[in-house]
Coordinates of C-alpha atoms (C1' of nucleotides) in Angstrom, one line a residue:
Chain A
M1 CA -45.1 0.0 12.3
I2 CA -42.0 -2.1 13.0
D3 CA -38.8 -0.2 12.4
V4 CA -35.7 -1.2 10.6
K5 CA -33.8 -1.9 13.8
T6 CA -36.4 -4.6 14.8
L7 CA -36.3 -6.0 11.3
C8 CA -32.6 -6.4 11.6
L9 CA -32.9 -8.0 15.0
G10 CA -35.3 -10.4 13.4
V11 CA -32.9 -11.5 10.7
L12 CA -30.0 -11.8 13.2
S13 CA -32.1 -13.9 15.5
R14 CA -31.9 -16.7 12.9
G15 CA -28.1 -16.4 12.7
D16 CA -25.1 -14.1 12.3
A17 CA -25.1 -11.9 9.2
S18 CA -23.5 -8.9 7.7
G19 CA -25.4 -5.8 6.6
Y20 CA -25.2 -6.9 3.1
E21 CA -26.7 -10.3 3.9
I22 CA -29.5 -8.7 5.9
R23 CA -30.5 -6.7 2.9
K24 CA -30.6 -9.8 0.8
E25 CA -33.1 -11.3 3.2
F26 CA -35.4 -8.3 2.6
E27 CA -34.9 -8.7 -1.1
E28 CA -35.2 -12.4 -1.6
G29 CA -36.3 -14.1 1.6
P30 CA -39.8 -14.8 2.9
L31 CA -39.7 -11.4 4.7
S32 CA -39.3 -9.6 1.4
H33 CA -43.0 -9.8 0.7
F34 CA -44.1 -7.8 3.7
S35 CA -41.1 -5.8 4.7
D36 CA -38.6 -3.5 3.1
A37 CA -35.2 -2.1 3.9
G38 CA -32.3 -0.8 1.9
F39 CA -28.6 -0.2 2.7
G40 CA -29.4 3.4 3.6
S41 CA -31.5 2.3 6.5
I42 CA -29.9 -1.0 7.5
Y43 CA -26.3 0.4 8.1
P44 CA -27.5 3.2 10.4
A45 CA -29.8 0.8 12.2
L46 CA -27.0 -1.7 12.8
K47 CA -24.9 1.2 14.2
R48 CA -27.6 2.1 16.7
L49 CA -28.2 -1.5 17.7
L50 CA -24.4 -1.8 18.3
D51 CA -24.5 1.3 20.5
D52 CA -27.5 0.0 22.4
G53 CA -25.7 -3.3 23.0
Q54 CA -28.4 -5.3 21.2
I55 CA -25.9 -6.7 18.7
V56 CA -22.2 -7.2 18.7
M57 CA -19.7 -7.2 15.9
L58 CA -17.6 -10.4 15.4
P59 CA -14.0 -9.6 14.9
H60 CA -13.3 -10.5 11.2
N61 CA -13.9 -14.1 10.3
G62 CA -10.7 -14.7 8.3
D63 CA -12.4 -16.0 5.1
G64 CA -10.0 -14.1 2.8
R65 CA -12.2 -11.1 2.5
P66 CA -11.3 -8.5 5.2
D67 CA -14.0 -5.9 4.9
K68 CA -17.1 -8.1 5.9
K69 CA -18.5 -7.4 9.3
L70 CA -20.6 -10.1 10.9
Y71 CA -23.1 -9.1 13.5
R72 CA -24.5 -11.3 16.3
I73 CA -27.6 -10.7 18.3
T74 CA -27.1 -10.4 22.1
P75 CA -29.5 -11.6 24.9
S76 CA -30.6 -7.9 25.3
G77 CA -31.3 -7.9 21.6
R78 CA -33.3 -11.0 21.8
H79 CA -35.3 -9.5 24.6
A80 CA -36.0 -6.3 22.6
L81 CA -37.1 -8.4 19.6
Y82 CA -39.4 -10.5 21.7
Q83 CA -41.0 -7.3 23.2
S84 CA -41.7 -6.1 19.6
L85 CA -43.1 -9.5 18.6
I86 CA -45.7 -9.6 21.4
K87 CA -46.9 -6.0 20.8
T88 CA -50.3 -5.8 19.1
P89 CA -49.4 -5.6 15.4
S90 CA -50.5 -2.5 13.5
A91 CA -52.8 -2.8 10.6
D92 CA -51.5 -4.1 7.3
K93 CA -50.6 -1.4 4.8
L94 CA -50.9 -1.8 1.1
R95 CA -49.5 0.9 -1.1
S96 CA -50.1 0.7 -4.8
D97 CA -49.4 3.3 -7.3
L98 CA -51.1 1.1 -9.9
M99 CA -54.3 1.1 -8.1
F100 CA -54.3 4.8 -7.7
I101 CA -53.8 5.1 -11.4
L102 CA -56.4 2.6 -12.2
S103 CA -59.0 4.4 -10.1
F104 CA -58.8 6.9 -13.0
G105 CA -58.4 4.1 -15.5
H106 CA -61.4 4.9 -17.6
L107 CA -59.9 8.3 -18.3
L108 CA -56.6 6.9 -19.6
P109 CA -55.7 6.0 -23.2
P110 CA -57.0 2.5 -23.6
R111 CA -53.8 1.1 -25.1
H112 CA -51.7 2.5 -22.3
L113 CA -54.2 1.1 -19.7
D114 CA -54.1 -2.3 -21.2
R115 CA -50.3 -2.3 -21.3
I116 CA -49.7 -1.3 -17.7
I117 CA -52.2 -3.9 -16.5
G118 CA -50.7 -6.6 -18.7
D119 CA -47.2 -5.7 -17.5
R120 CA -48.2 -6.0 -13.9
I121 CA -49.9 -9.4 -14.5
S122 CA -46.6 -10.6 -16.0
D123 CA -44.7 -9.3 -13.0
Y124 CA -46.9 -11.1 -10.6
R125 CA -46.9 -14.3 -12.6
Q126 CA -43.2 -14.2 -12.6
M127 CA -43.1 -13.8 -8.8
I128 CA -45.6 -16.6 -8.4
A129 CA -43.5 -19.0 -10.5
T130 CA -40.4 -18.2 -8.5
L131 CA -42.1 -18.7 -5.2
E132 CA -43.6 -22.0 -6.3
V133 CA -40.1 -23.3 -7.1
E134 CA -38.6 -21.9 -3.9
G135 CA -41.4 -23.3 -1.7
S136 CA -40.5 -26.8 -2.7
T137 CA -36.7 -26.4 -2.4
A138 CA -35.6 -23.9 0.2
H139 CA -36.0 -25.1 3.8
R140 CA -38.0 -22.8 6.0
T141 CA -39.2 -22.6 9.5
P142 CA -42.9 -23.1 10.0
G143 CA -43.3 -19.3 10.4
E144 CA -41.5 -18.7 7.2
R145 CA -43.5 -21.2 5.3
F146 CA -46.7 -19.6 6.6
V147 CA -45.6 -16.2 5.5
E148 CA -44.4 -17.3 2.2
G149 CA -47.7 -19.1 1.6
M150 CA -49.5 -15.9 2.4
G151 CA -47.4 -14.0 -0.1
L152 CA -48.2 -16.6 -2.7
A153 CA -51.9 -16.4 -1.9
I154 CA -52.0 -12.6 -2.2
Y155 CA -50.0 -12.6 -5.5
R156 CA -52.4 -15.2 -7.0
A157 CA -55.4 -13.2 -5.9
V158 CA -54.0 -10.0 -7.4
A159 CA -52.9 -11.6 -10.7
G160 CA -56.3 -13.4 -10.9
Y161 CA -58.3 -10.3 -10.3
L162 CA -56.3 -8.3 -12.8
E163 CA -56.7 -11.0 -15.5
E164 CA -60.5 -11.4 -14.9
H165 CA -61.4 -7.7 -14.8
R166 CA -58.8 -6.1 -17.1
H167 CA -61.2 -6.1 -20.1
E168 CA -64.0 -4.3 -18.1
L169 CA -61.8 -1.4 -17.4
V170 CA -60.3 -1.2 -20.8
A171 CA -63.8 -1.3 -22.3
A172 CA -64.8 1.6 -20.1
A173 CA -61.8 3.6 -21.2
L174 CA -62.6 2.8 -24.9
M175 CA -66.1 4.2 -24.4
E176 CA -64.8 7.2 -22.7
S177 CA -62.3 7.9 -25.4
Q178 CA -65.0 7.7 -28.1
V179 CA -67.2 10.2 -26.2
A180 CA -64.4 12.7 -25.9
Chain B
M1 CA -44.2 6.2 -5.0
I2 CA -46.9 8.7 -5.6
D3 CA -46.7 11.5 -3.1
V4 CA -49.4 13.2 -1.1
K5 CA -49.6 16.2 -3.4
T6 CA -50.6 13.9 -6.3
L7 CA -53.0 12.0 -4.1
C8 CA -54.7 15.2 -3.3
L9 CA -54.9 16.2 -6.9
G10 CA -56.5 12.9 -7.6
V11 CA -59.3 13.5 -5.1
L12 CA -59.8 17.1 -6.3
S13 CA -60.0 16.0 -9.9
R14 CA -63.4 14.4 -9.0
G15 CA -64.7 17.6 -7.4
D16 CA -64.0 20.4 -5.0
A17 CA -63.2 19.4 -1.5
S18 CA -61.7 20.6 1.8
G19 CA -58.7 19.1 3.5
Y20 CA -60.9 17.4 5.9
E21 CA -62.9 15.8 3.1
I22 CA -59.8 14.7 1.3
R23 CA -58.7 12.8 4.3
K24 CA -62.1 11.1 4.6
E25 CA -61.5 9.8 1.1
F26 CA -58.3 8.2 2.2
E27 CA -60.1 6.7 5.2
E28 CA -63.3 5.5 3.7
G29 CA -63.3 5.7 -0.1
P30 CA -62.0 3.2 -2.7
L31 CA -58.6 4.9 -2.5
S32 CA -58.3 4.0 1.1
H33 CA -57.3 0.4 0.4
F34 CA -54.1 1.3 -1.4
S35 CA -53.2 4.8 -0.3
D36 CA -52.8 6.6 3.0
A37 CA -52.6 10.2 4.1
G38 CA -53.3 12.0 7.4
F39 CA -53.9 15.6 8.2
G40 CA -50.3 16.2 8.9
S41 CA -49.4 15.5 5.3
I42 CA -52.5 16.7 3.5
Y43 CA -52.5 20.3 4.8
P44 CA -48.9 20.9 4.0
A45 CA -49.5 19.3 0.6
L46 CA -52.4 21.6 -0.1
K47 CA -50.4 24.6 0.8
R48 CA -47.7 23.6 -1.7
L49 CA -50.2 22.9 -4.4
L50 CA -51.7 26.3 -3.8
D51 CA -48.2 27.9 -4.1
D52 CA -47.6 26.0 -7.3
G53 CA -51.0 27.1 -8.8
Q54 CA -52.2 23.6 -9.2
I55 CA -55.2 24.3 -7.0
V56 CA -57.1 27.4 -6.0
M57 CA -59.0 28.1 -2.8
L58 CA -62.7 29.0 -3.2
P59 CA -63.6 32.1 -1.1
H60 CA -65.9 30.7 1.7
N61 CA -69.0 29.0 0.5
G62 CA -71.5 30.6 3.0
D63 CA -73.0 27.3 4.4
G64 CA -73.2 28.7 7.9
R65 CA -69.8 27.3 8.9
P66 CA -67.1 29.9 8.1
D67 CA -63.9 28.0 8.6
K68 CA -64.1 25.4 5.9
K69 CA -61.8 26.0 2.9
L70 CA -62.8 24.4 -0.4
Y71 CA -60.1 23.7 -2.9
R72 CA -60.5 23.3 -6.7
I73 CA -58.0 21.8 -9.1
T74 CA -56.7 24.1 -11.9
P75 CA -55.9 23.2 -15.5
S76 CA -52.2 23.2 -14.4
G77 CA -53.1 20.8 -11.6
R78 CA -55.0 18.5 -14.0
H79 CA -52.0 18.5 -16.2
A80 CA -49.7 17.6 -13.4
L81 CA -52.0 14.8 -12.3
Y82 CA -52.2 13.4 -15.8
Q83 CA -48.4 13.4 -16.0
S84 CA -48.3 11.3 -12.8
L85 CA -50.9 8.9 -14.1
I86 CA -49.0 8.0 -17.2
K87 CA -45.7 7.4 -15.5
T88 CA -44.8 3.8 -15.1
P89 CA -46.2 2.8 -11.7
S90 CA -43.7 1.6 -9.1
A91 CA -44.1 -1.8 -7.6
D92 CA -46.9 -2.5 -5.1
K93 CA -45.7 -2.4 -1.5
L94 CA -47.2 -4.5 1.2
R95 CA -46.1 -3.8 4.7
S96 CA -47.4 -6.1 7.4
D97 CA -46.2 -6.2 11.0
L98 CA -48.3 -9.2 11.5
M99 CA -46.5 -11.2 8.8
F100 CA -43.1 -10.2 10.3
I101 CA -44.3 -11.4 13.7
L102 CA -45.8 -14.6 12.2
S103 CA -42.5 -15.5 10.5
F104 CA -41.4 -16.1 14.1
G105 CA -44.8 -17.6 14.9
H106 CA -43.6 -21.0 16.0
L107 CA -41.6 -19.3 18.8
L108 CA -44.5 -17.4 20.2
P109 CA -46.8 -18.5 23.0
P110 CA -49.5 -20.6 21.3
R111 CA -52.4 -18.8 22.9
H112 CA -51.1 -15.4 22.0
L113 CA -50.4 -16.5 18.5
D114 CA -53.9 -17.9 18.1
R115 CA -55.4 -14.7 19.4
I116 CA -53.6 -12.3 17.1
I117 CA -54.4 -14.4 14.1
G118 CA -58.0 -14.6 15.1
D119 CA -58.2 -10.9 15.7
R120 CA -56.9 -10.1 12.3
I121 CA -59.3 -12.5 10.7
S122 CA -62.2 -10.6 12.4
D123 CA -60.8 -7.3 11.2
Y124 CA -60.7 -8.5 7.6
R125 CA -64.1 -10.1 7.8
Q126 CA -65.5 -6.9 9.0
M127 CA -63.9 -4.9 6.2
I128 CA -65.2 -7.4 3.7
A129 CA -68.7 -7.1 5.0
T130 CA -68.6 -3.3 4.8
L131 CA -67.2 -3.4 1.3
E132 CA -69.9 -5.8 0.1
V133 CA -72.6 -3.5 1.3
E134 CA -70.9 -0.4 -0.1
G135 CA -70.3 -2.1 -3.4
S136 CA -74.0 -2.4 -4.1
T137 CA -75.0 1.0 -2.8
A138 CA -72.4 3.7 -3.4
H139 CA -72.1 4.8 -7.0
R140 CA -68.6 4.6 -8.4
T141 CA -66.8 5.3 -11.6
P142 CA -65.6 2.3 -13.5
G143 CA -62.1 2.9 -12.1
E144 CA -63.3 3.1 -8.6
R145 CA -65.3 -0.1 -9.0
F146 CA -62.2 -1.9 -10.3
V147 CA -60.1 -0.7 -7.4
E148 CA -62.7 -1.5 -4.8
G149 CA -63.1 -5.0 -6.3
M150 CA -59.4 -5.5 -6.1
G151 CA -59.4 -4.5 -2.4
L152 CA -62.2 -7.0 -1.8
A153 CA -60.3 -9.8 -3.6
I154 CA -57.2 -9.2 -1.6
Y155 CA -59.0 -9.1 1.7
R156 CA -60.8 -12.3 0.9
A157 CA -57.5 -14.0 0.0
V158 CA -55.9 -12.9 3.2
A159 CA -58.8 -13.8 5.5
G160 CA -59.1 -17.1 3.7
Y161 CA -55.5 -18.0 4.0
L162 CA -55.3 -17.0 7.7
E163 CA -58.4 -19.2 8.3
E164 CA -57.0 -22.2 6.4
H165 CA -53.5 -22.2 7.8
R166 CA -53.9 -20.8 11.3
H167 CA -54.0 -24.2 12.9
E168 CA -50.8 -25.3 11.2
L169 CA -48.8 -22.5 12.8
V170 CA -50.4 -22.8 16.2
A171 CA -49.7 -26.5 16.1
A172 CA -46.0 -25.8 15.4
A173 CA -45.9 -23.3 18.2
L174 CA -47.4 -25.9 20.6
M175 CA -44.8 -28.4 19.7
E176 CA -42.1 -25.8 20.1
S177 CA -43.4 -24.8 23.6
Q178 CA -43.4 -28.5 24.7
V179 CA -39.8 -29.0 23.6
A180 CA -38.7 -25.9 25.5
Chain C
dG1 C1' -72.6 17.5 30.1
dT2 C1' -69.9 14.6 27.3
dA3 C1' -68.4 12.5 23.4
dT4 C1' -68.1 12.5 18.6
dG5 C1' -67.6 14.6 14.4
dC6 C1' -66.4 18.7 11.8
dA7 C1' -62.6 21.7 10.8
dT8 C1' -57.8 23.8 10.4
dG9 C1' -53.2 24.2 11.0
dT10 C1' -48.0 24.2 13.0
dA11 C1' -43.7 22.5 15.1
dA12 C1' -40.7 19.1 16.4
dT13 C1' -39.2 14.8 15.6
dT14 C1' -38.2 10.7 13.3
dA15 C1' -37.4 8.0 9.6
dG16 C1' -36.3 6.8 5.3
dT17 C1' -34.5 7.6 0.5
dT18 C1' -31.2 8.9 -2.8
dA19 C1' -27.0 10.1 -4.2
dC20 C1' -22.4 9.9 -3.4
dA21 C1' -18.0 7.6 -2.5
dT22 C1' -15.0 3.5 -2.8
dG23 C1' -13.0 -0.9 -3.8
dA24 C1' -12.3 -6.1 -4.2
dT25 C1' -13.7 -10.4 -6.4
dT26 C1' -15.8 -13.4 -9.5
dC27 C1' -17.9 -14.7 -13.6
dT28 C1' -18.3 -14.5 -18.7
Chain D
dA1 C1' -12.2 -6.2 -20.7
dG2 C1' -16.5 -5.5 -18.7
dA3 C1' -20.4 -6.7 -15.9
dA4 C1' -22.2 -8.4 -11.9
dT5 C1' -21.9 -9.4 -7.2
dC6 C1' -19.9 -8.6 -2.9
dA7 C1' -19.2 -5.1 0.6
dT8 C1' -19.5 -0.8 3.6
dG9 C1' -20.7 3.5 4.8
dT10 C1' -22.0 8.9 4.9
dA11 C1' -24.4 13.3 3.8
dA12 C1' -28.0 15.7 2.1
dC13 C1' -32.5 15.7 1.4
dT14 C1' -37.4 14.7 1.5
dA15 C1' -41.2 13.1 3.5
dA16 C1' -44.2 11.6 6.9
dT17 C1' -45.7 11.1 11.7
dT18 C1' -46.9 12.7 16.2
dA19 C1' -48.0 15.9 19.3
dC20 C1' -49.7 20.1 20.0
dA21 C1' -53.1 23.8 19.8
dT22 C1' -57.9 25.5 19.0
dG23 C1' -62.9 25.8 18.6
dC24 C1' -67.9 25.0 16.9
dA25 C1' -71.9 21.9 16.2
dT26 C1' -74.5 18.0 16.9
dA27 C1' -76.0 14.0 18.9
dC28 C1' -76.8 11.2 22.9

DNA sequence: GTATGCATGTAATTAGTTACATGATTCT
DNA sequence: AGAATCATGTAACTAATTACATGCATAC
């Protein structure tokens, strides 16, 4: 799996940014759907990239605020990023607590079951709505559009499946609860 | 996120199993699509569960082979599992190196790009074919069927999207390579 | 005889998360 | 006045991965 250092290089390859701005990318941008990184991993990663000469820090851009540190990728950093990009990508990984829970769904209290599925459907519908607006406004590179489209396709598939099959599982849970 | 201990309890709640068998579940069973655990995390987890009294070891079942250790969940273990199941599940997490790479897709050599997308499509089509066979043969609880169906729905969405949009990204990469 | 599958486990390393610690600015 | 956002970073902890280490049974 690609590490946080490489993730940061990826963001910086599109333009200078601070640690804070990098994190925002992973929270809001197209990368957010398939990657993840918090402050606790970004700041140490930036420090290591700095030590390795793959990024440089820009001496304070005097925009009033003094504390902000802007980072810029170096040729060495671009090279490292490219090496990561042409490596055979590892398999996609999907971690879902909800799916683990639902694999025992028929043993759960039916109301509870129905609620957690409903909540998740709402979450996904919300994300889909946000993405649909963004997709038409924000300007993206072809790669970003592709990735964002994939996110949208997956979210729709998940929301759709949950909606279509929700009642089956709740019905099984109801039967189970009547037996017990 | 649900930890490996809980994952093991989940498997053991369906029947006694050895560490080796538990891992197989995460590699082949319906849980495999949304969870992950290797030997290096399962064995330590089993040890801790044993210390905590949430599982017991069954003294060798004399099936010829002596080394196999079967584990059985205890009432305390079932209770712990149930507590985990009724907790509000954390958000689904999707990690994909491929998507990170493709977000820079237009900057990659077009042939390489086309190949990695094509390879991934094959991988998914293979998984889909396997699941379609299993779905009709293996017998599953309602929860397992639900989860397996979700896996199938997602894989189809991903494979479908990659197939439909592959050429767009490759075309963008071709244009980019001609400019440069 | 060779590879694969069954079977267990430890040690060292790496990575990542969470909590802590601080403070300015901007919006309501 | 208070909340949210901007902004950086460290320390302690937890977890997971990888490599190592071993050995039998079965299938080809």
